[in-house]
């Protein structure tokens, strides 16, 4: 599951649970989306959010065991579609969050887990023992449009092709070179602390959360169009 | 104030004086007028350099003038007015029938950065001056045509995010490394010399201005559409 901790101006979203792979199923989705709602409700100027995890995995994607435990082919497809809808809601929640967001990727992230990481404004990663892997191609699963739009929004050039079309397991240094992550660190503790520090630094800019979210939506306007959200022009200038 | 001179084939637009060269309706009007003049006097082999005196290239819209409206509502209206007035300046530069160079010898912020970025080539100082989208720090959202310009001119998603969402003050070295400017030089004189050299070299190619402008618009189709510029798909020049 996940928990939300408040430390001063910082919201720390922690992926927890005995399921060490932090796989996305309706419970975890619901838990994360609730946490984001809470962060949004309690946000002030100068808030920031950092998502951390522990163990071998950041998030290993959809809970396919749960999907496949369905009684029929039809129900299996329904369960999978439900997870896709949930992931879309997650992207929506992050894109509209009125504060800067950072993902501290401590371990492996695959498929939906990569999407989760990329939902954040900044991604920090562990140098070793951590790969980003869009496993979808290798599993023969198509990537629906809202998530393609997220990749187009956040990743440029040949890096995008390499991430999606090449089945690569991208390690920290490579992800850094490809411009997918901001920085890499040597251990779980280091990347987690770096995430918290970065959140703190960004929080100190004391940004107006609603304006920040609108600027983010303008930056990712194609994604917002596809998700069906409009951006609102606000001028509450601190002139 | 801004002035226009011609040196050989090169038009030189200069923001004169040691002030911040902030855009208010008067300055915007002068700028538009001068750009019309440049367009009217264009011949094969023309080029434009836009430059400024003093510590600033331009520090953006005249927020003091906006605030002089006397109320928050009034200030917001004046700001929106300047945003609307500035759109034709961007359109004029995007359709100017000659290569354009911005010689950035001082700070370029917000609409000032936008003006620079509306040129085909940006040359900047390494030792002084920053490129800065101040909007996030002063709680202003970013107009649609600003977003479109950044989206189409700056290919790297991380760079766009750092400039727009992080309010990064980008110095010459970084701007050159990350592809925001063509080149960065050690001092004011070198920037001016390099800009003249570049403009003259581009002019020597004796490009058909109309064709040049059409190709440029084709490079930035979304921006062109937002600016209301039509794009002639097919022009035969000299075959």
CSV table of C-alpha atoms in Angstrom, one decimal:
chain,number,residue,atom,x,y,z
A,1,UNK,CA,0.0,0.0,0.0
A,2,UNK,CA,1.2,3.5,0.6
A,3,UNK,CA,1.5,6.0,3.3
A,4,UNK,CA,1.7,9.8,3.3
A,5,UNK,CA,4.0,11.5,5.7
A,6,UNK,CA,4.2,15.3,6.3
A,7,UNK,CA,7.5,16.8,7.2
A,8,UNK,CA,7.2,20.6,7.4
A,9,UNK,CA,6.3,21.6,3.8
A,10,UNK,CA,7.1,18.3,2.3
A,11,UNK,CA,4.7,15.4,1.6
A,12,UNK,CA,6.5,12.1,1.5
A,13,UNK,CA,4.6,9.4,-0.4
A,14,UNK,CA,5.9,6.0,0.7
A,15,UNK,CA,5.2,2.8,-1.3
A,16,UNK,CA,4.9,0.2,1.5
A,17,UNK,CA,3.5,-3.3,1.8
A,18,UNK,CA,4.8,-6.8,2.0
A,19,UNK,CA,4.4,-7.1,-1.7
A,20,UNK,CA,8.0,-6.0,-2.3
A,21,UNK,CA,7.3,-5.3,-6.0
A,22,UNK,CA,4.7,-2.6,-5.1
A,23,UNK,CA,2.6,-3.8,-8.0
A,24,UNK,CA,-0.3,-1.6,-9.0
A,25,UNK,CA,-3.7,-3.1,-8.3
A,26,UNK,CA,-7.0,-1.4,-7.3
A,27,UNK,CA,-6.0,-1.2,-3.7
A,28,UNK,CA,-2.6,0.5,-4.3
A,29,UNK,CA,-4.1,2.8,-6.9
A,30,UNK,CA,-6.8,3.8,-4.5
A,31,UNK,CA,-4.3,4.3,-1.8
A,32,UNK,CA,-2.0,6.5,-3.9
A,33,UNK,CA,-4.8,8.6,-5.3
A,34,UNK,CA,-6.2,9.2,-1.8
A,35,UNK,CA,-2.8,10.3,-0.6
A,36,UNK,CA,-2.5,12.7,-3.6
A,37,UNK,CA,-6.0,14.1,-2.8
A,38,UNK,CA,-4.9,14.7,0.8
A,39,UNK,CA,-1.7,16.4,-0.3
A,40,UNK,CA,-3.7,18.6,-2.6
A,41,UNK,CA,-6.2,19.5,0.2
A,42,UNK,CA,-3.4,20.3,2.6
A,43,UNK,CA,-1.1,22.1,0.1
A,44,UNK,CA,0.1,25.6,0.7
A,45,UNK,CA,2.6,27.8,-1.1
A,46,UNK,CA,5.9,26.1,-0.9
A,47,UNK,CA,4.6,22.6,-0.7
A,48,UNK,CA,6.4,19.7,-2.5
A,49,UNK,CA,5.9,16.0,-2.8
A,50,UNK,CA,8.5,13.2,-3.1
A,51,UNK,CA,7.6,9.6,-3.7
A,52,UNK,CA,9.9,7.0,-2.3
A,53,UNK,CA,9.9,3.2,-2.1
A,54,UNK,CA,12.1,0.5,-0.4
A,55,UNK,CA,13.7,-2.7,-1.4
A,56,UNK,CA,14.5,-4.2,-4.8
A,57,UNK,CA,11.7,-2.5,-6.6
A,58,UNK,CA,10.3,1.0,-7.1
A,59,UNK,CA,7.2,-0.4,-8.8
A,60,UNK,CA,7.1,-3.4,-11.0
A,61,UNK,CA,3.9,-2.5,-12.9
A,62,UNK,CA,0.5,-3.9,-12.9
A,63,UNK,CA,-0.5,-6.7,-10.6
A,64,UNK,CA,-0.9,-9.3,-13.3
A,65,UNK,CA,-1.5,-12.1,-10.8
A,66,UNK,CA,-4.7,-10.2,-9.8
A,67,UNK,CA,-5.6,-9.7,-13.4
A,68,UNK,CA,-5.1,-13.4,-14.3
A,69,UNK,CA,-6.9,-14.6,-11.2
A,70,UNK,CA,-10.1,-13.6,-12.9
A,71,UNK,CA,-12.7,-16.3,-13.6
A,72,UNK,CA,-13.0,-15.8,-17.3
A,73,UNK,CA,-11.1,-14.3,-20.3
A,74,UNK,CA,-13.7,-11.6,-20.4
A,75,UNK,CA,-13.2,-10.7,-16.7
A,76,UNK,CA,-9.4,-10.8,-17.2
A,77,UNK,CA,-9.7,-8.2,-19.9
A,78,UNK,CA,-12.0,-6.2,-17.7
A,79,UNK,CA,-9.6,-6.3,-14.8
A,80,UNK,CA,-6.8,-5.2,-17.0
A,81,UNK,CA,-8.9,-2.3,-18.4
A,82,UNK,CA,-9.7,-1.3,-14.9
A,83,UNK,CA,-6.0,-1.0,-14.1
A,84,UNK,CA,-5.5,1.1,-17.2
A,85,UNK,CA,-8.3,3.4,-16.1
A,86,UNK,CA,-6.8,3.7,-12.7
A,87,UNK,CA,-3.4,4.5,-14.2
A,88,UNK,CA,-5.0,7.2,-16.2
A,89,UNK,CA,-6.5,8.7,-13.1
A,90,UNK,CA,-3.1,8.6,-11.5
A,91,UNK,CA,-1.6,10.5,-14.3
A,92,UNK,CA,-4.4,13.1,-14.0
A,93,UNK,CA,-3.9,13.4,-10.3
A,94,UNK,CA,-0.2,14.0,-10.6
A,95,UNK,CA,-0.5,16.5,-13.6
A,96,UNK,CA,-2.9,18.6,-11.6
A,97,UNK,CA,-1.0,18.4,-8.2
A,98,UNK,CA,-0.4,22.0,-7.0
A,99,UNK,CA,3.2,21.5,-6.0
A,100,UNK,CA,6.5,20.2,-7.5
A,101,UNK,CA,6.9,16.4,-7.5
A,102,UNK,CA,9.9,14.2,-7.3
A,103,UNK,CA,10.3,10.4,-7.7
A,104,UNK,CA,13.2,8.8,-5.9
A,105,UNK,CA,13.6,5.6,-7.8
A,106,UNK,CA,15.3,3.2,-5.5
A,107,UNK,CA,14.9,0.0,-7.5
A,108,UNK,CA,13.5,-1.5,-10.6
A,109,UNK,CA,10.5,0.1,-12.4
A,110,UNK,CA,8.6,-1.6,-15.1
A,111,UNK,CA,5.7,-0.6,-17.3
A,112,UNK,CA,3.1,1.1,-15.1
A,113,UNK,CA,6.0,1.7,-12.6
A,114,UNK,CA,7.8,3.7,-15.2
A,115,UNK,CA,4.6,5.6,-15.9
A,116,UNK,CA,4.4,6.3,-12.2
A,117,UNK,CA,7.9,7.6,-12.0
A,118,UNK,CA,7.4,9.8,-15.1
A,119,UNK,CA,4.3,11.3,-13.6
A,120,UNK,CA,6.6,13.3,-11.4
A,121,UNK,CA,8.2,16.6,-12.4
A,122,UNK,CA,11.7,15.2,-11.6
A,123,UNK,CA,13.0,11.7,-11.4
A,124,UNK,CA,16.1,10.7,-9.4
A,125,UNK,CA,17.4,7.2,-9.7
A,126,UNK,CA,19.8,4.7,-8.2
A,127,UNK,CA,22.9,4.2,-10.3
A,128,UNK,CA,23.0,0.4,-9.8
A,129,UNK,CA,20.4,-2.2,-9.0
A,130,UNK,CA,17.7,-0.2,-10.7
A,131,UNK,CA,16.4,-0.4,-14.2
A,132,UNK,CA,13.6,1.3,-16.1
A,133,UNK,CA,12.0,-1.2,-18.3
A,134,UNK,CA,9.0,-0.7,-20.6
A,135,UNK,CA,8.3,-4.4,-20.7
A,136,UNK,CA,5.2,-3.9,-22.7
A,137,UNK,CA,6.8,-4.7,-26.1
A,138,UNK,CA,8.3,-7.9,-24.8
A,139,UNK,CA,5.0,-9.0,-23.3
A,140,UNK,CA,3.1,-8.1,-26.5
A,141,UNK,CA,1.0,-5.4,-24.8
A,142,UNK,CA,0.2,-2.2,-26.6
A,143,UNK,CA,0.7,1.1,-24.8
A,144,UNK,CA,-2.6,3.2,-24.8
A,145,UNK,CA,-2.6,6.8,-26.0
A,146,UNK,CA,-2.7,8.7,-22.7
A,147,UNK,CA,0.5,7.0,-21.6
A,148,UNK,CA,2.1,7.5,-25.0
A,149,UNK,CA,1.3,11.2,-24.7
A,150,UNK,CA,3.1,11.2,-21.3
A,151,UNK,CA,6.2,9.7,-22.9
A,152,UNK,CA,6.0,12.2,-25.7
A,153,UNK,CA,5.7,15.0,-23.2
A,154,UNK,CA,8.5,14.1,-21.0
A,155,UNK,CA,11.2,12.4,-23.1
A,156,UNK,CA,12.8,13.7,-26.3
A,157,UNK,CA,14.7,12.4,-29.3
A,158,UNK,CA,16.0,8.9,-29.7
A,159,UNK,CA,15.6,8.3,-26.0
A,160,UNK,CA,11.9,8.0,-26.5
A,161,UNK,CA,12.4,5.3,-29.1
A,162,UNK,CA,14.9,3.5,-27.1
A,163,UNK,CA,12.7,3.4,-24.0
A,164,UNK,CA,9.5,2.2,-25.8
A,165,UNK,CA,10.5,0.4,-29.0
A,166,UNK,CA,13.7,-1.4,-28.0
A,167,UNK,CA,12.8,-3.4,-24.9
A,168,UNK,CA,15.8,-2.0,-23.1
A,169,UNK,CA,16.5,-2.4,-19.4
A,170,UNK,CA,17.8,1.1,-18.8
A,171,UNK,CA,20.2,1.5,-16.0
A,172,UNK,CA,20.8,4.7,-14.0
A,173,UNK,CA,23.7,6.2,-15.9
A,174,UNK,CA,22.0,5.4,-19.2
A,175,UNK,CA,18.8,7.0,-18.0
A,176,UNK,CA,20.8,10.0,-17.0
A,177,UNK,CA,22.4,10.3,-20.4
A,178,UNK,CA,19.1,9.8,-22.1
A,179,UNK,CA,17.6,12.7,-20.1
A,180,UNK,CA,15.0,10.6,-18.4
A,181,UNK,CA,16.3,11.2,-15.0
A,182,UNK,CA,17.9,14.3,-13.4
A,183,UNK,CA,20.6,12.6,-11.3
A,184,UNK,CA,21.8,9.2,-10.1
A,185,UNK,CA,22.9,8.1,-6.6
A,186,UNK,CA,24.7,5.1,-5.2
A,187,UNK,CA,22.3,3.6,-2.8
A,188,UNK,CA,18.7,3.5,-1.7
A,189,UNK,CA,19.3,5.8,1.2
A,190,UNK,CA,21.3,8.3,-0.9
A,191,UNK,CA,18.6,8.5,-3.6
A,192,UNK,CA,15.8,8.8,-1.0
A,193,UNK,CA,17.7,11.6,0.9
A,194,UNK,CA,18.5,13.3,-2.4
A,195,UNK,CA,14.8,13.2,-3.3
A,196,UNK,CA,13.9,14.8,0.0
A,197,UNK,CA,16.6,17.4,-0.3
A,198,UNK,CA,15.5,18.3,-3.8
A,199,UNK,CA,11.9,18.6,-2.6
A,200,UNK,CA,13.1,20.9,0.1
A,201,UNK,CA,15.0,23.1,-2.3
A,202,UNK,CA,12.0,23.4,-4.6
A,203,UNK,CA,9.7,24.0,-1.7
A,204,UNK,CA,11.9,27.0,-0.7
A,205,UNK,CA,11.0,28.7,-4.0
A,206,UNK,CA,7.6,29.2,-2.4
A,207,UNK,CA,5.7,28.8,-5.6
A,208,UNK,CA,2.0,29.4,-5.8
A,209,UNK,CA,0.6,25.9,-6.1
A,210,UNK,CA,-2.3,26.6,-8.4
A,211,UNK,CA,-0.2,28.6,-10.8
A,212,UNK,CA,2.5,26.0,-10.7
A,213,UNK,CA,0.0,23.3,-11.7
A,214,UNK,CA,-1.3,25.5,-14.5
A,215,UNK,CA,2.2,26.1,-15.9
A,216,UNK,CA,2.8,22.4,-15.7
A,217,UNK,CA,-0.4,21.8,-17.7
A,218,UNK,CA,0.7,24.4,-20.3
A,219,UNK,CA,4.0,22.7,-20.6
A,220,UNK,CA,2.3,19.3,-21.2
A,221,UNK,CA,-0.6,20.6,-23.2
A,222,UNK,CA,-0.8,17.7,-25.6
A,223,UNK,CA,-1.1,15.3,-22.7
A,224,UNK,CA,-3.7,17.5,-21.1
A,225,UNK,CA,-5.7,17.6,-24.3
A,226,UNK,CA,-5.6,13.8,-24.5
A,227,UNK,CA,-6.6,13.5,-20.8
A,228,UNK,CA,-9.4,16.0,-21.4
A,229,UNK,CA,-8.2,18.7,-19.0
A,230,UNK,CA,-8.0,22.4,-19.9
A,231,UNK,CA,-5.6,24.9,-18.4
A,232,UNK,CA,-7.0,28.0,-16.8
A,233,UNK,CA,-5.2,31.3,-17.4
A,234,UNK,CA,-4.6,32.9,-14.0
A,235,UNK,CA,-2.9,36.1,-13.4
A,236,UNK,CA,-2.5,36.7,-9.6
A,237,UNK,CA,0.8,38.3,-10.1
A,238,UNK,CA,3.1,39.1,-7.2
A,239,UNK,CA,4.0,42.3,-9.1
B,1,UNK,CA,13.2,53.2,-26.9
B,2,UNK,CA,14.2,51.2,-30.0
B,3,UNK,CA,15.9,52.3,-33.1
B,4,UNK,CA,16.6,50.8,-36.5
B,5,UNK,CA,19.7,51.2,-38.6
B,6,UNK,CA,21.1,49.4,-41.7
B,7,UNK,CA,24.7,48.4,-42.2
B,8,UNK,CA,25.1,47.0,-45.6
B,9,UNK,CA,22.5,44.2,-45.9
B,10,UNK,CA,22.0,43.9,-42.2
B,11,UNK,CA,19.2,45.6,-40.3
B,12,UNK,CA,20.0,46.3,-36.7
B,13,UNK,CA,17.2,46.8,-34.2
B,14,UNK,CA,18.5,48.3,-30.9
B,15,UNK,CA,16.9,48.8,-27.6
B,16,UNK,CA,18.6,51.9,-26.5
B,17,UNK,CA,19.4,53.2,-23.0
B,18,UNK,CA,20.5,51.6,-19.8
B,19,UNK,CA,17.0,50.6,-18.6
B,20,UNK,CA,15.4,47.2,-18.5
B,21,UNK,CA,13.8,47.6,-21.9
B,22,UNK,CA,10.5,46.5,-20.6
B,23,UNK,CA,7.7,46.1,-23.0
B,24,UNK,CA,4.8,48.4,-22.5
B,25,UNK,CA,2.2,49.3,-25.2
B,26,UNK,CA,4.5,52.2,-26.5
B,27,UNK,CA,7.6,50.1,-26.9
B,28,UNK,CA,5.6,47.2,-28.4
B,29,UNK,CA,4.1,49.7,-30.9
B,30,UNK,CA,7.5,51.0,-31.9
B,31,UNK,CA,8.8,47.5,-32.2
B,32,UNK,CA,6.0,46.5,-34.5
B,33,UNK,CA,6.4,49.6,-36.6
B,34,UNK,CA,10.1,49.0,-37.0
B,35,UNK,CA,9.6,45.3,-37.9
B,36,UNK,CA,7.1,46.4,-40.6
B,37,UNK,CA,9.7,48.8,-41.9
B,38,UNK,CA,12.3,46.0,-42.0
B,39,UNK,CA,9.9,43.8,-43.9
B,40,UNK,CA,9.1,46.6,-46.4
B,41,UNK,CA,12.7,47.3,-47.1
B,42,UNK,CA,13.8,43.6,-47.3
B,43,UNK,CA,15.7,42.5,-50.3
B,44,UNK,CA,17.5,39.2,-51.2
B,45,UNK,CA,20.4,38.9,-48.8
B,46,UNK,CA,18.9,40.9,-45.9
B,47,UNK,CA,19.3,39.8,-42.3
B,48,UNK,CA,18.2,41.2,-39.0
B,49,UNK,CA,20.0,41.5,-35.7
B,50,UNK,CA,18.1,42.5,-32.6
B,51,UNK,CA,20.3,43.8,-29.8
B,52,UNK,CA,20.2,46.0,-26.7
B,53,UNK,CA,22.3,48.4,-24.7
B,54,UNK,CA,23.0,48.0,-21.0
B,55,UNK,CA,22.6,45.2,-18.5
B,56,UNK,CA,19.4,43.9,-20.0
B,57,UNK,CA,18.3,42.5,-23.4
B,58,UNK,CA,14.8,42.9,-22.0
B,59,UNK,CA,13.3,42.1,-18.7
B,60,UNK,CA,9.8,41.4,-20.1
B,61,UNK,CA,6.5,43.2,-19.7
B,62,UNK,CA,6.2,46.5,-17.9
B,63,UNK,CA,4.6,45.3,-14.7
B,64,UNK,CA,4.9,48.7,-13.1
B,65,UNK,CA,2.7,50.0,-15.9
B,66,UNK,CA,0.3,47.1,-15.2
B,67,UNK,CA,0.3,47.8,-11.5
B,68,UNK,CA,-0.4,51.6,-12.1
B,69,UNK,CA,-3.9,50.6,-13.0
B,70,UNK,CA,-4.6,50.8,-9.3
B,71,UNK,CA,-6.4,47.6,-8.7
B,72,UNK,CA,-5.7,43.8,-8.9
B,73,UNK,CA,-8.3,43.5,-11.6
B,74,UNK,CA,-6.9,46.5,-13.5
B,75,UNK,CA,-3.4,45.2,-13.3
B,76,UNK,CA,-4.5,41.8,-14.6
B,77,UNK,CA,-6.3,43.5,-17.5
B,78,UNK,CA,-3.3,45.6,-18.4
B,79,UNK,CA,-1.1,42.5,-18.3
B,80,UNK,CA,-3.5,40.5,-20.6
B,81,UNK,CA,-3.5,43.6,-22.9
B,82,UNK,CA,0.3,43.5,-23.2
B,83,UNK,CA,0.2,39.7,-23.8
B,84,UNK,CA,-2.2,40.3,-26.6
B,85,UNK,CA,-0.3,43.2,-28.1
B,86,UNK,CA,2.9,41.2,-28.1
B,87,UNK,CA,1.5,38.4,-30.1
B,88,UNK,CA,1.9,40.3,-33.4
B,89,UNK,CA,5.5,41.0,-32.6
B,90,UNK,CA,6.1,37.2,-32.4
B,91,UNK,CA,4.1,36.8,-35.6
B,92,UNK,CA,6.1,39.5,-37.4
B,93,UNK,CA,9.4,37.8,-36.4
B,94,UNK,CA,8.1,34.4,-37.4
B,95,UNK,CA,7.2,35.7,-40.8
B,96,UNK,CA,10.0,38.0,-41.4
B,97,UNK,CA,11.5,37.4,-44.9
B,98,UNK,CA,15.1,37.1,-43.8
B,99,UNK,CA,17.3,35.3,-41.3
B,100,UNK,CA,17.2,36.8,-37.8
B,101,UNK,CA,19.8,36.9,-35.0
B,102,UNK,CA,19.3,37.9,-31.3
B,103,UNK,CA,22.5,39.3,-29.9
B,104,UNK,CA,21.9,38.8,-26.1
B,105,UNK,CA,24.3,40.9,-24.2
B,106,UNK,CA,22.2,41.1,-21.0
B,107,UNK,CA,19.4,39.4,-19.1
B,108,UNK,CA,16.5,38.2,-21.1
B,109,UNK,CA,13.5,37.4,-19.0
B,110,UNK,CA,9.9,36.4,-19.6
B,111,UNK,CA,8.6,38.3,-22.7
B,112,UNK,CA,12.2,39.4,-23.2
B,113,UNK,CA,13.4,35.8,-23.4
B,114,UNK,CA,10.4,35.2,-25.7
B,115,UNK,CA,11.5,38.0,-28.0
B,116,UNK,CA,15.0,36.5,-28.2
B,117,UNK,CA,13.7,33.0,-28.8
B,118,UNK,CA,11.5,34.3,-31.7
B,119,UNK,CA,14.7,34.8,-33.6
B,120,UNK,CA,16.3,32.1,-35.8
B,121,UNK,CA,19.6,32.3,-33.9
B,122,UNK,CA,20.5,33.3,-30.4
B,123,UNK,CA,24.0,34.4,-29.5
B,124,UNK,CA,24.7,35.1,-25.8
B,125,UNK,CA,27.3,36.2,-23.3
B,126,UNK,CA,29.0,33.6,-21.2
B,127,UNK,CA,30.2,35.9,-18.5
B,128,UNK,CA,27.0,37.9,-17.8
B,129,UNK,CA,23.3,37.7,-18.3
B,130,UNK,CA,20.8,34.9,-17.9
B,131,UNK,CA,17.8,33.6,-19.7
B,132,UNK,CA,14.9,33.4,-17.3
B,133,UNK,CA,11.2,32.6,-17.4
B,134,UNK,CA,10.2,34.4,-14.3
B,135,UNK,CA,6.5,33.6,-14.5
B,136,UNK,CA,6.6,30.7,-12.0
B,137,UNK,CA,8.3,32.9,-9.4
B,138,UNK,CA,5.8,35.7,-9.8
B,139,UNK,CA,2.8,33.5,-9.9
B,140,UNK,CA,1.8,34.2,-13.6
B,141,UNK,CA,0.7,31.5,-15.9
B,142,UNK,CA,2.2,31.3,-19.3
B,143,UNK,CA,0.3,32.4,-22.4
B,144,UNK,CA,-0.5,29.8,-25.1
B,145,UNK,CA,1.8,31.3,-27.8
B,146,UNK,CA,4.7,31.5,-25.3
B,147,UNK,CA,4.2,27.7,-24.6
B,148,UNK,CA,4.0,27.0,-28.3
B,149,UNK,CA,7.2,28.9,-29.0
B,150,UNK,CA,9.1,27.0,-26.4
B,151,UNK,CA,7.6,23.7,-27.4
B,152,UNK,CA,8.6,24.1,-31.0
B,153,UNK,CA,11.9,25.8,-30.6
B,154,UNK,CA,13.4,23.8,-27.7
B,155,UNK,CA,13.4,20.1,-28.5
B,156,UNK,CA,14.5,18.8,-25.1
B,157,UNK,CA,11.7,18.2,-22.7
B,158,UNK,CA,13.9,18.5,-19.7
B,159,UNK,CA,15.2,21.9,-20.8
B,160,UNK,CA,11.7,23.2,-21.4
B,161,UNK,CA,10.7,21.9,-17.9
B,162,UNK,CA,13.7,23.5,-16.3
B,163,UNK,CA,13.0,26.9,-18.0
B,164,UNK,CA,9.2,27.0,-17.5
B,165,UNK,CA,8.5,24.9,-14.5
B,166,UNK,CA,11.6,25.5,-12.5
B,167,UNK,CA,12.3,29.1,-13.2
B,168,UNK,CA,15.9,28.3,-14.0
B,169,UNK,CA,18.2,31.3,-14.6
B,170,UNK,CA,20.2,29.9,-17.4
B,171,UNK,CA,23.7,31.3,-18.0
B,172,UNK,CA,25.4,31.3,-21.4
B,173,UNK,CA,27.5,28.2,-20.9
B,174,UNK,CA,24.5,26.1,-20.0
B,175,UNK,CA,22.3,27.6,-22.7
B,176,UNK,CA,24.9,26.7,-25.3
B,177,UNK,CA,25.5,23.2,-24.0
B,178,UNK,CA,21.8,22.5,-23.8
B,179,UNK,CA,21.0,23.9,-27.2
B,180,UNK,CA,19.0,26.9,-26.2
B,181,UNK,CA,21.4,29.3,-27.9
B,182,UNK,CA,23.6,28.8,-30.9
B,183,UNK,CA,26.8,30.0,-29.2
B,184,UNK,CA,28.0,31.9,-26.1
B,185,UNK,CA,31.0,34.2,-26.1
B,186,UNK,CA,33.2,35.7,-23.4
B,187,UNK,CA,32.0,39.4,-23.5
B,188,UNK,CA,29.8,42.0,-25.0
B,189,UNK,CA,32.0,43.0,-27.9
B,190,UNK,CA,32.4,39.4,-28.9
B,191,UNK,CA,28.7,38.7,-28.9
B,192,UNK,CA,28.1,41.8,-31.1
B,193,UNK,CA,30.9,40.8,-33.5
B,194,UNK,CA,29.8,37.2,-33.7
B,195,UNK,CA,26.2,38.3,-34.4
B,196,UNK,CA,27.2,40.6,-37.2
B,197,UNK,CA,29.4,37.9,-38.7
B,198,UNK,CA,26.6,35.4,-38.5
B,199,UNK,CA,24.0,37.8,-39.9
B,200,UNK,CA,26.4,38.7,-42.8
B,201,UNK,CA,27.2,35.1,-43.6
B,202,UNK,CA,23.5,34.2,-43.6
B,203,UNK,CA,22.8,37.2,-45.8
B,204,UNK,CA,25.5,36.2,-48.3
B,205,UNK,CA,23.4,33.1,-49.1
B,206,UNK,CA,21.0,35.5,-50.9
B,207,UNK,CA,18.0,33.5,-49.9
B,208,UNK,CA,14.6,34.3,-51.4
B,209,UNK,CA,13.0,36.0,-48.3
B,210,UNK,CA,9.5,34.8,-49.0
B,211,UNK,CA,10.6,31.3,-49.3
B,212,UNK,CA,12.8,31.6,-46.2
B,213,UNK,CA,9.8,32.8,-44.2
B,214,UNK,CA,7.6,30.0,-45.5
B,215,UNK,CA,10.1,27.3,-44.6
B,216,UNK,CA,10.5,28.9,-41.2
B,217,UNK,CA,6.7,28.8,-40.6
B,218,UNK,CA,6.7,25.2,-41.7
B,219,UNK,CA,9.2,24.4,-39.0
B,220,UNK,CA,6.9,25.8,-36.4
B,221,UNK,CA,3.4,24.8,-37.5
B,222,UNK,CA,1.6,24.9,-34.1
B,223,UNK,CA,3.1,28.3,-33.3
B,224,UNK,CA,2.1,29.6,-36.8
B,225,UNK,CA,-1.4,28.4,-36.3
B,226,UNK,CA,-1.7,30.0,-32.9
B,227,UNK,CA,-0.3,33.2,-34.3
B,228,UNK,CA,-2.8,33.1,-37.2
B,229,UNK,CA,-0.2,32.8,-39.8
B,230,UNK,CA,-1.1,31.0,-43.0
B,231,UNK,CA,1.4,28.8,-44.6
B,232,UNK,CA,1.8,28.7,-48.3
B,233,UNK,CA,2.6,25.1,-49.0
B,234,UNK,CA,4.2,25.6,-52.4
B,235,UNK,CA,6.3,28.4,-53.7
B,236,UNK,CA,8.6,28.1,-56.8
B,237,UNK,CA,11.5,30.4,-56.5
B,238,UNK,CA,14.4,29.8,-58.8
B,239,UNK,CA,14.4,26.3,-60.3
